[in-house]
PDB file of C-alpha atoms in Angstrom:
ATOM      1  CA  UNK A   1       0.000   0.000   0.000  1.00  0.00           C
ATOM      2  CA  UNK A   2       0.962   3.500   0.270  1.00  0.00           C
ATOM      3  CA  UNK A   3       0.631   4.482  -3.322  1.00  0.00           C
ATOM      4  CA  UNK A   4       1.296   8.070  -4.466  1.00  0.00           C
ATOM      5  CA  UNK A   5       0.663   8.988  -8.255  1.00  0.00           C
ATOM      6  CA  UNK A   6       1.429  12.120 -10.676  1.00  0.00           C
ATOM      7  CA  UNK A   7       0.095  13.393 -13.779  1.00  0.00           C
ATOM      8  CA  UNK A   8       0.818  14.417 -16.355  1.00  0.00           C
ATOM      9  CA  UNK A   9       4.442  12.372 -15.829  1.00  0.00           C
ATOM     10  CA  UNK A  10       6.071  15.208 -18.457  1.00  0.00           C
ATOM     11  CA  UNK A  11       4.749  18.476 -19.671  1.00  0.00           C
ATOM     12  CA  UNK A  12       6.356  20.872 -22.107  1.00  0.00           C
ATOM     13  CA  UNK A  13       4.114  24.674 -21.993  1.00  0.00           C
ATOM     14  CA  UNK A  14       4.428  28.076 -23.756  1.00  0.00           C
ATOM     15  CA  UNK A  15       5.935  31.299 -21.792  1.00  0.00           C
ATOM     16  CA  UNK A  16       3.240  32.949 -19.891  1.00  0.00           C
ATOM     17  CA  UNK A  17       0.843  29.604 -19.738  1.00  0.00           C
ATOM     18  CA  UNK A  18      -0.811  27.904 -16.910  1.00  0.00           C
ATOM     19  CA  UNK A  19       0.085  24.096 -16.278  1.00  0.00           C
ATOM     20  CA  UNK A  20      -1.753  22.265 -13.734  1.00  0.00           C
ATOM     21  CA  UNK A  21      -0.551  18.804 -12.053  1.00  0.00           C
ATOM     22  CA  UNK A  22      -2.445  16.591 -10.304  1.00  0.00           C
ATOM     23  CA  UNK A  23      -1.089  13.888  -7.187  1.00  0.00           C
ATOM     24  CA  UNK A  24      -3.535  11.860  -5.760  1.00  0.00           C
ATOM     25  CA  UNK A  25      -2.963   9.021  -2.687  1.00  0.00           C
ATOM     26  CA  UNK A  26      -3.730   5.935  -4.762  1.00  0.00           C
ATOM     27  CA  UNK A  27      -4.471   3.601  -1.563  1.00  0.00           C
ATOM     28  CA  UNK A  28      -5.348   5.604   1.739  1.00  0.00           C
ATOM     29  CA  UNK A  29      -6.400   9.077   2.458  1.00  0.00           C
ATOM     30  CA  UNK A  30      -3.663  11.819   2.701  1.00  0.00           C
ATOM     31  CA  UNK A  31      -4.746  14.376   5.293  1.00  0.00           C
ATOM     32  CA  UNK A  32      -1.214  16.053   4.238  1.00  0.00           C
ATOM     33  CA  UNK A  33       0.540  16.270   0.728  1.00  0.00           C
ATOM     34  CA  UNK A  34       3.673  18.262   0.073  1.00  0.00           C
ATOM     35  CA  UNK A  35       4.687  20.243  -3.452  1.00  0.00           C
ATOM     36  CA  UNK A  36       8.299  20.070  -3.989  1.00  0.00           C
ATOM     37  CA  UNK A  37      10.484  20.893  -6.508  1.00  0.00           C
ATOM     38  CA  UNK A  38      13.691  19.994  -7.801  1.00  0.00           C
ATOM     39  CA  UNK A  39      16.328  21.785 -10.117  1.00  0.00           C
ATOM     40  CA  UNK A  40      18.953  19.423 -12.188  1.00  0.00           C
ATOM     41  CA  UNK A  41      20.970  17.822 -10.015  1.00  0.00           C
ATOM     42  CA  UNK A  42      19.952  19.718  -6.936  1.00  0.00           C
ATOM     43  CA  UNK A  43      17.490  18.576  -3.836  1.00  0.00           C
ATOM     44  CA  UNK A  44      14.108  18.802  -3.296  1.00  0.00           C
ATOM     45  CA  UNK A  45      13.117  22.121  -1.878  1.00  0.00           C
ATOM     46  CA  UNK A  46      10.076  22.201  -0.241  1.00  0.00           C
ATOM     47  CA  UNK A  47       7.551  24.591  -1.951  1.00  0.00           C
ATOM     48  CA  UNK A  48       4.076  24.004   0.111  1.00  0.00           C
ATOM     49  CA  UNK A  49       2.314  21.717   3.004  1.00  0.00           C
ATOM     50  CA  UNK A  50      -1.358  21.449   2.437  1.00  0.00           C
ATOM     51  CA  UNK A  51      -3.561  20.087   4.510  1.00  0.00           C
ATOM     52  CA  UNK A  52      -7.448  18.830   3.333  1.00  0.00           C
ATOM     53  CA  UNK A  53      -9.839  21.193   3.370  1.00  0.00           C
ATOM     54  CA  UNK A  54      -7.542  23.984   4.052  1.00  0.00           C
ATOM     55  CA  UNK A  55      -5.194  26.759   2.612  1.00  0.00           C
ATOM     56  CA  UNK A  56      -1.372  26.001   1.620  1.00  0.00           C
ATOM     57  CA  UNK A  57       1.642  26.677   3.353  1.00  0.00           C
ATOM     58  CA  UNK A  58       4.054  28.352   1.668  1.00  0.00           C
ATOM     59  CA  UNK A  59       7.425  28.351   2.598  1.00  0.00           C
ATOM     60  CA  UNK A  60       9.430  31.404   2.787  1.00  0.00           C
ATOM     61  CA  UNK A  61      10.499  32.871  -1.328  1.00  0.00           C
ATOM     62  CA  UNK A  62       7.654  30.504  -2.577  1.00  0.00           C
ATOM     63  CA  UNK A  63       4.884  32.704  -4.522  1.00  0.00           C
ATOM     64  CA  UNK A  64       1.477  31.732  -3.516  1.00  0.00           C
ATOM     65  CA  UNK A  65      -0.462  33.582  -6.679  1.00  0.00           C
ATOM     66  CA  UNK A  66       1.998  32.203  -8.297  1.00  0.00           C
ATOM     67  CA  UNK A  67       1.994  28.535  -7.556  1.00  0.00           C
ATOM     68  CA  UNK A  68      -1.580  27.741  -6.456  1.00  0.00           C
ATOM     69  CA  UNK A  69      -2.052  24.874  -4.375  1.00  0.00           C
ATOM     70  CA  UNK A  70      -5.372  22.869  -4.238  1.00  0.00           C
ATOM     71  CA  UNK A  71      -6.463  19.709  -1.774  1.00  0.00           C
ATOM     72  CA  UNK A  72      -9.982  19.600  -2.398  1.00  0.00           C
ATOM     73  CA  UNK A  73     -10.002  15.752  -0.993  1.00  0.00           C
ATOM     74  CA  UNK A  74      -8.284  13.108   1.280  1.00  0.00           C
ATOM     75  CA  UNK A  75      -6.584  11.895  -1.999  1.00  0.00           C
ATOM     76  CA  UNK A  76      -6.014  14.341  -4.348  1.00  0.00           C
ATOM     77  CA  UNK A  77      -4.141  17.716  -4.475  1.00  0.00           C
ATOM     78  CA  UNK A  78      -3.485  19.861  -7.631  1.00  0.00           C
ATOM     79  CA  UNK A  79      -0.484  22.459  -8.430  1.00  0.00           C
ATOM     80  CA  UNK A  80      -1.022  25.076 -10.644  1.00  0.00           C
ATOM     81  CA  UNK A  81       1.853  26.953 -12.169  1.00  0.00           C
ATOM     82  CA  UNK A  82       0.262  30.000 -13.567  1.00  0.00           C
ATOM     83  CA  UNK A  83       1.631  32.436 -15.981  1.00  0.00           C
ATOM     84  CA  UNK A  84       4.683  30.218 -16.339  1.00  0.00           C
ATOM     85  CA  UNK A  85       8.162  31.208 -17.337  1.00  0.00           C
ATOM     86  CA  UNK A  86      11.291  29.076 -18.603  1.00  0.00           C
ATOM     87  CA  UNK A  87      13.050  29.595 -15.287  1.00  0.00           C
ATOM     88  CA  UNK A  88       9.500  27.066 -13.702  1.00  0.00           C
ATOM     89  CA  UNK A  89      10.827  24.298 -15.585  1.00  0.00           C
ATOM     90  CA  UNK A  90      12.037  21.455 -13.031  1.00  0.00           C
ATOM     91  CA  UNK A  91      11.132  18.478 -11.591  1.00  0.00           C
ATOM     92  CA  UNK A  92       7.981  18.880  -9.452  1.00  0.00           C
ATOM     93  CA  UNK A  93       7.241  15.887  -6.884  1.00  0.00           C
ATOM     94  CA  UNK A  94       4.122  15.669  -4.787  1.00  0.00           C
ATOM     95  CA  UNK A  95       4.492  13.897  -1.540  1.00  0.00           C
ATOM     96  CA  UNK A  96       1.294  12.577   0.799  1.00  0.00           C
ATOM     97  CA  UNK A  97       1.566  11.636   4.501  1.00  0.00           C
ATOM     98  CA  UNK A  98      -1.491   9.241   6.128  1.00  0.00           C
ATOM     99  CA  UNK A  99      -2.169  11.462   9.238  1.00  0.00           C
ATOM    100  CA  UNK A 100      -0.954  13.954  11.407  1.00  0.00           C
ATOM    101  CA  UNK A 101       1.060  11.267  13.577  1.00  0.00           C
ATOM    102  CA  UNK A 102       2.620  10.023  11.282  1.00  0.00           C
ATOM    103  CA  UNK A 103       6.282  10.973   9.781  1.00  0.00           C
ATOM    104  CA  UNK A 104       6.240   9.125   6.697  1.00  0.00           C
ATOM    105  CA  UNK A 105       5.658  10.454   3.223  1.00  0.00           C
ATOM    106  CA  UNK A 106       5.368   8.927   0.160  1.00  0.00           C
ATOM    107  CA  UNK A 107       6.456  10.197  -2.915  1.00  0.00           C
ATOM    108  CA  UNK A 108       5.200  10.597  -6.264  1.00  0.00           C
ATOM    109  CA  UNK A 109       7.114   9.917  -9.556  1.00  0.00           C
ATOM    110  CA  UNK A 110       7.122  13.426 -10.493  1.00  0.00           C
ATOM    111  CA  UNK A 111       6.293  16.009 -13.015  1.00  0.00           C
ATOM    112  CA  UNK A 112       8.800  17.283 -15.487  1.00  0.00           C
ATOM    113  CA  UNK A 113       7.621  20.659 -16.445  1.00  0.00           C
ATOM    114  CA  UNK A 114       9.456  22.353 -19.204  1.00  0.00           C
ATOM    115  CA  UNK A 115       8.598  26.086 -20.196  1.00  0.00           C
ATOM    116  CA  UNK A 116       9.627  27.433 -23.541  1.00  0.00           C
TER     117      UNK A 116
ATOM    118  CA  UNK B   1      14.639  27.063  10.317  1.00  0.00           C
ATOM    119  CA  UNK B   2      16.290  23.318  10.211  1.00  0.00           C
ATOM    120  CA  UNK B   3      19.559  23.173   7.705  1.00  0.00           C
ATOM    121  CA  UNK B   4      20.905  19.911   6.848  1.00  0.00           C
ATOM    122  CA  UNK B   5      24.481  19.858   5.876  1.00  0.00           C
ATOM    123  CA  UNK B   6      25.874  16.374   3.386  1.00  0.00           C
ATOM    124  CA  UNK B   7      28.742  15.042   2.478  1.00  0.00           C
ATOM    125  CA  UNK B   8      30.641  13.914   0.455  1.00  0.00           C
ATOM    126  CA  UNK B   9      28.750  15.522  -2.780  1.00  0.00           C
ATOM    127  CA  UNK B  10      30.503  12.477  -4.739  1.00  0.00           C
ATOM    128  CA  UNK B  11      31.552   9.352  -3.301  1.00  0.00           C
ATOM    129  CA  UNK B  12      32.892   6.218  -5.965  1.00  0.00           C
ATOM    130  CA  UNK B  13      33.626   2.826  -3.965  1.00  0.00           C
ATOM    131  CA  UNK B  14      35.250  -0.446  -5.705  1.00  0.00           C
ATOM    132  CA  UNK B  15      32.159  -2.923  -5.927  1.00  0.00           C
ATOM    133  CA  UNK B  16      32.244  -4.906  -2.783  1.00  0.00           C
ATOM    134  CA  UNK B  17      33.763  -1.906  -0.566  1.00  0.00           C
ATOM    135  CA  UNK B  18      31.680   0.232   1.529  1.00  0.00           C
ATOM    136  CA  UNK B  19      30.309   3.492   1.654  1.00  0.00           C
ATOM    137  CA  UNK B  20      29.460   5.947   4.142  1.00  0.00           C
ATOM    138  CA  UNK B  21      27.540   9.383   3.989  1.00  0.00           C
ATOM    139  CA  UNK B  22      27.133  11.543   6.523  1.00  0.00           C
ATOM    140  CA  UNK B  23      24.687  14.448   7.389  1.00  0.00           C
ATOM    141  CA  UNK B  24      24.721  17.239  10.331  1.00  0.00           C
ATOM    142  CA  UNK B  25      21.497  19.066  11.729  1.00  0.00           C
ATOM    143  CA  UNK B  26      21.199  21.778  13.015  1.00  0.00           C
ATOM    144  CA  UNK B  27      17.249  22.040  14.882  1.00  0.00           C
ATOM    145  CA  UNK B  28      17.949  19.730  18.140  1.00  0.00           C
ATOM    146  CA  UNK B  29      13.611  19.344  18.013  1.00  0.00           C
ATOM    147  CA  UNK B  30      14.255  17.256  14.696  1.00  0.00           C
ATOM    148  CA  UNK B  31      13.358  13.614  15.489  1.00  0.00           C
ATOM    149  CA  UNK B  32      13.356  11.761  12.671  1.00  0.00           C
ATOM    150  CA  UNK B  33      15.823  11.164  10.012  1.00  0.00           C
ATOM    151  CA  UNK B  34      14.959   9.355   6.721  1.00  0.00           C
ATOM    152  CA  UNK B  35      17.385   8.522   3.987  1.00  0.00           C
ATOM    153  CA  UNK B  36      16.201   8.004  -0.081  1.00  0.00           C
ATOM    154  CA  UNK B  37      17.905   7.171  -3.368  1.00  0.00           C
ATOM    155  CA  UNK B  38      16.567   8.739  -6.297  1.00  0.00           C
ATOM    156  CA  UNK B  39      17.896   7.293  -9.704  1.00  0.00           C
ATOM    157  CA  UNK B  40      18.249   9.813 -12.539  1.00  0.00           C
ATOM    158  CA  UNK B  41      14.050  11.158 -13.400  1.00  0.00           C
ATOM    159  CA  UNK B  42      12.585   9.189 -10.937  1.00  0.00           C
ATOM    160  CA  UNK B  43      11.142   9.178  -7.348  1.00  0.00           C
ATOM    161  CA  UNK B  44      13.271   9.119  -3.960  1.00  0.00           C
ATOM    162  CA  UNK B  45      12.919   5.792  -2.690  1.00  0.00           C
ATOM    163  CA  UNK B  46      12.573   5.422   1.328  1.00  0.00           C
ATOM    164  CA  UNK B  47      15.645   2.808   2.058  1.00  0.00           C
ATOM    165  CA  UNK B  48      15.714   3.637   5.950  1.00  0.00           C
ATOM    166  CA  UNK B  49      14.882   5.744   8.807  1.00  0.00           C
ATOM    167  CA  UNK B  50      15.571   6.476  12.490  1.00  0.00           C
ATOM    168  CA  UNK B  51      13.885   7.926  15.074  1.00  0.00           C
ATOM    169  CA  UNK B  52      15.179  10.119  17.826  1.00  0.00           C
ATOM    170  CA  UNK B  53      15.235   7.474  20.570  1.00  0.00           C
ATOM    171  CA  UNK B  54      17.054   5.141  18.595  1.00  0.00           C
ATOM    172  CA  UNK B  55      20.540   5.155  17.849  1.00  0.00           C
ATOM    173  CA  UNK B  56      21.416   2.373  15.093  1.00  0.00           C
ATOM    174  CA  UNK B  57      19.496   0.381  12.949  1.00  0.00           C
ATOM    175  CA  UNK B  58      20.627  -2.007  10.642  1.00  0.00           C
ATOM    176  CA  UNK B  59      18.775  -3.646   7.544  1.00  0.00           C
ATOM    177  CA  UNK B  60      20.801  -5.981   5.652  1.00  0.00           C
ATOM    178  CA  UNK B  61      23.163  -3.879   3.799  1.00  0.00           C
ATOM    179  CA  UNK B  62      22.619  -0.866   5.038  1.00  0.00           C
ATOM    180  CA  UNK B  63      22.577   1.195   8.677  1.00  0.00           C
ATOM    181  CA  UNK B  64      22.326   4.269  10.408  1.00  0.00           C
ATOM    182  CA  UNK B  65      23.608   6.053  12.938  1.00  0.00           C
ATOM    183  CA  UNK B  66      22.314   8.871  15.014  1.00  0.00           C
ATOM    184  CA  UNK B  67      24.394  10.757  17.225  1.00  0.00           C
ATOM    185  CA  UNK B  68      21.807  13.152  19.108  1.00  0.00           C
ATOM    186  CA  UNK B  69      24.162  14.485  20.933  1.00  0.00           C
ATOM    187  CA  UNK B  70      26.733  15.819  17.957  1.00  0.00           C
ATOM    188  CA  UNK B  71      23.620  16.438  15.806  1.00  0.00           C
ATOM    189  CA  UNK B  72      24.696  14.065  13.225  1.00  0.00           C
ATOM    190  CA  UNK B  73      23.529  11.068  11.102  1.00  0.00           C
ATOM    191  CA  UNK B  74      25.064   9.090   8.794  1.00  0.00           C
ATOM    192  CA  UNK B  75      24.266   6.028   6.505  1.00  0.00           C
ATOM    193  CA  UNK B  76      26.792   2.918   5.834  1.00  0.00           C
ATOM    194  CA  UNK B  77      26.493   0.278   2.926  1.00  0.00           C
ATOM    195  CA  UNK B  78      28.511  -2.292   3.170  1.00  0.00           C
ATOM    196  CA  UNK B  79      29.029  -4.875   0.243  1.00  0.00           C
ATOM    197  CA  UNK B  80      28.428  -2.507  -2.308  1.00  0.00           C
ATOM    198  CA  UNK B  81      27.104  -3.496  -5.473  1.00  0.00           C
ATOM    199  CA  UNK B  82      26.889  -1.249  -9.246  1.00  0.00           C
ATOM    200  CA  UNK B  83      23.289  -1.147  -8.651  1.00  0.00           C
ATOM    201  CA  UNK B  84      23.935   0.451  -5.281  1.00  0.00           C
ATOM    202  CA  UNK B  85      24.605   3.737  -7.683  1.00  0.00           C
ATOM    203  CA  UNK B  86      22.393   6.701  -7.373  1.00  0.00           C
ATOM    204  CA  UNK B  87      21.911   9.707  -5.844  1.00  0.00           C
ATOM    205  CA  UNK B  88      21.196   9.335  -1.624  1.00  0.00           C
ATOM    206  CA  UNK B  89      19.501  11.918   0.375  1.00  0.00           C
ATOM    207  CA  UNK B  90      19.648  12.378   3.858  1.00  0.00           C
ATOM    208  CA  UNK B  91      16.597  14.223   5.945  1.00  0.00           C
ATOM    209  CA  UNK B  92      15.602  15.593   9.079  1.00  0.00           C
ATOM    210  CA  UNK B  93      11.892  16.195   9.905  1.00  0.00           C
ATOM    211  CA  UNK B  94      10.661  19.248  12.572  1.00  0.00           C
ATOM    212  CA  UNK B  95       6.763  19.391  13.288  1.00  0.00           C
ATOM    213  CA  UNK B  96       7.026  16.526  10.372  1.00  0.00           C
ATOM    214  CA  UNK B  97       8.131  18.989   8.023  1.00  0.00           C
ATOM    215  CA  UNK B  98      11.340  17.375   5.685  1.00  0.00           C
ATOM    216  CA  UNK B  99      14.490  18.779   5.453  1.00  0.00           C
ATOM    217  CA  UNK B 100      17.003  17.271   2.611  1.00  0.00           C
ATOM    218  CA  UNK B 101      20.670  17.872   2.269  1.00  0.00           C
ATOM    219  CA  UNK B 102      22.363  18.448  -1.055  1.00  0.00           C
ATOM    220  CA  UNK B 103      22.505  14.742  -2.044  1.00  0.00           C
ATOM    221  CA  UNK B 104      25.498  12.164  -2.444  1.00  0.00           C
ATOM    222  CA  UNK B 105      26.194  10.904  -6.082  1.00  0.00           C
ATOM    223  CA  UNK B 106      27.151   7.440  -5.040  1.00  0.00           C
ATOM    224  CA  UNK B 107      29.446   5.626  -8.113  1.00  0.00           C
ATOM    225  CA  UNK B 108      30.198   1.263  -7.506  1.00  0.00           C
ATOM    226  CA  UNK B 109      32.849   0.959  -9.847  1.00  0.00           C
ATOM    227  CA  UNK B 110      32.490  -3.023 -11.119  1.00  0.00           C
TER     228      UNK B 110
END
């Protein structure tokens, strides 16, 4: 169990488009999922917590009108990069945690988004 | 915030040898400390963890340490193999929050 899935896998947009991407818990109900993203060869840098039912957390340099951050239900949440620009492509990877107790996450396969 | 500092960045080992990578923290409230490897486009993979109260734990091949004290982790494989290559990344949670270091590139030379 403990499934954790991403679409679209890849993505290739236009300057100044919006690209949404969808992670949804495949198995059991996420009360948390986590956006990250991840430049070539760099880590993951957490972009946003959000919690079901609830606004996002954004951490600190993240913009929120910029990167808007949906979890509508227990197993899916959506990232939307609006208004995107070449330096938003990167690996984007969606991560969902079972409950509040618990510390771990499972990740999703990512999304590579490239903006031209 | 929590930082998490790794090293090496690059670390190749003779098939067979061992490896070690080690990670410092710097929130003392962290208390737990996951490691992944994440091939080239794809997920990171959970390969083992340790909690606060615990300071070793082994599975097969591979162990951690925990030094609570020093504020610093690290992860050993022993009997390395070429599939053992990838990228490893150490973590610390706070308030279940992740924290990753800058990654090892881990190279088994056959």
């Amino acid at each position: 169990g403990a499934v954790v899935s991403q679409h679209p896998s890849w993505v290739i947009c236009k300057s100044g488009t919006s690209v949404k991407i969808e992670c949804r818990s495949l198995d059991f109900q996420a009360t948390t999922m986590f956006w990250y993203r991840q430049f070539p060869k760099q880590s993951l840098m957490l972009m946003a917590t959000s919690n079901e039912g609830s606004k996002a957390t954004y951490e600190q340099g993240v913009e929120k009108d910029k990167f808007l951050i949906n979890h509508a239900s227990l197993t899916l949440s959506t990232l939307t990069v609006t208004s995107a620009h070449p330096e938003d492509s990167s690996f984007y990877i969606c991560s969902a945690r079972r409950d509040q107790s618990s510390y771990e996450q499972y990740f999703g396969p990512g999304t590579r988004l490239t903006v031209t | 915030g929590e930082n998490v500092e790794q090293h090496p960045s690059t670390l190749s080992v003779q098939e067979g040898d061992s490896a070690v990578i080690k990670c410092t923290y710097s929130d003392s409230a962290s208390n737990y400390f996951p490691w992944y490897k994440q091939e080239l486009g794809k997920r990171p993979q959970l390969i083992i963890d340790i909690r606060s109260n615990v300071g070793e734990k082994k599975d097969q091949r591979i162990a951690v340490t925990l030094n609570k004290t020093a504020k610093h982790f690290s992860l050993h494989i022993t009997e390395t193999q070429p599939e053992d290559s990838a990228v490893y990344f150490c973590a610390a949670s706070h308030a279940r929050q992740l924290t990753f270091g800058s990654g090892t590139q881990l190279t088994v030379l056959p």
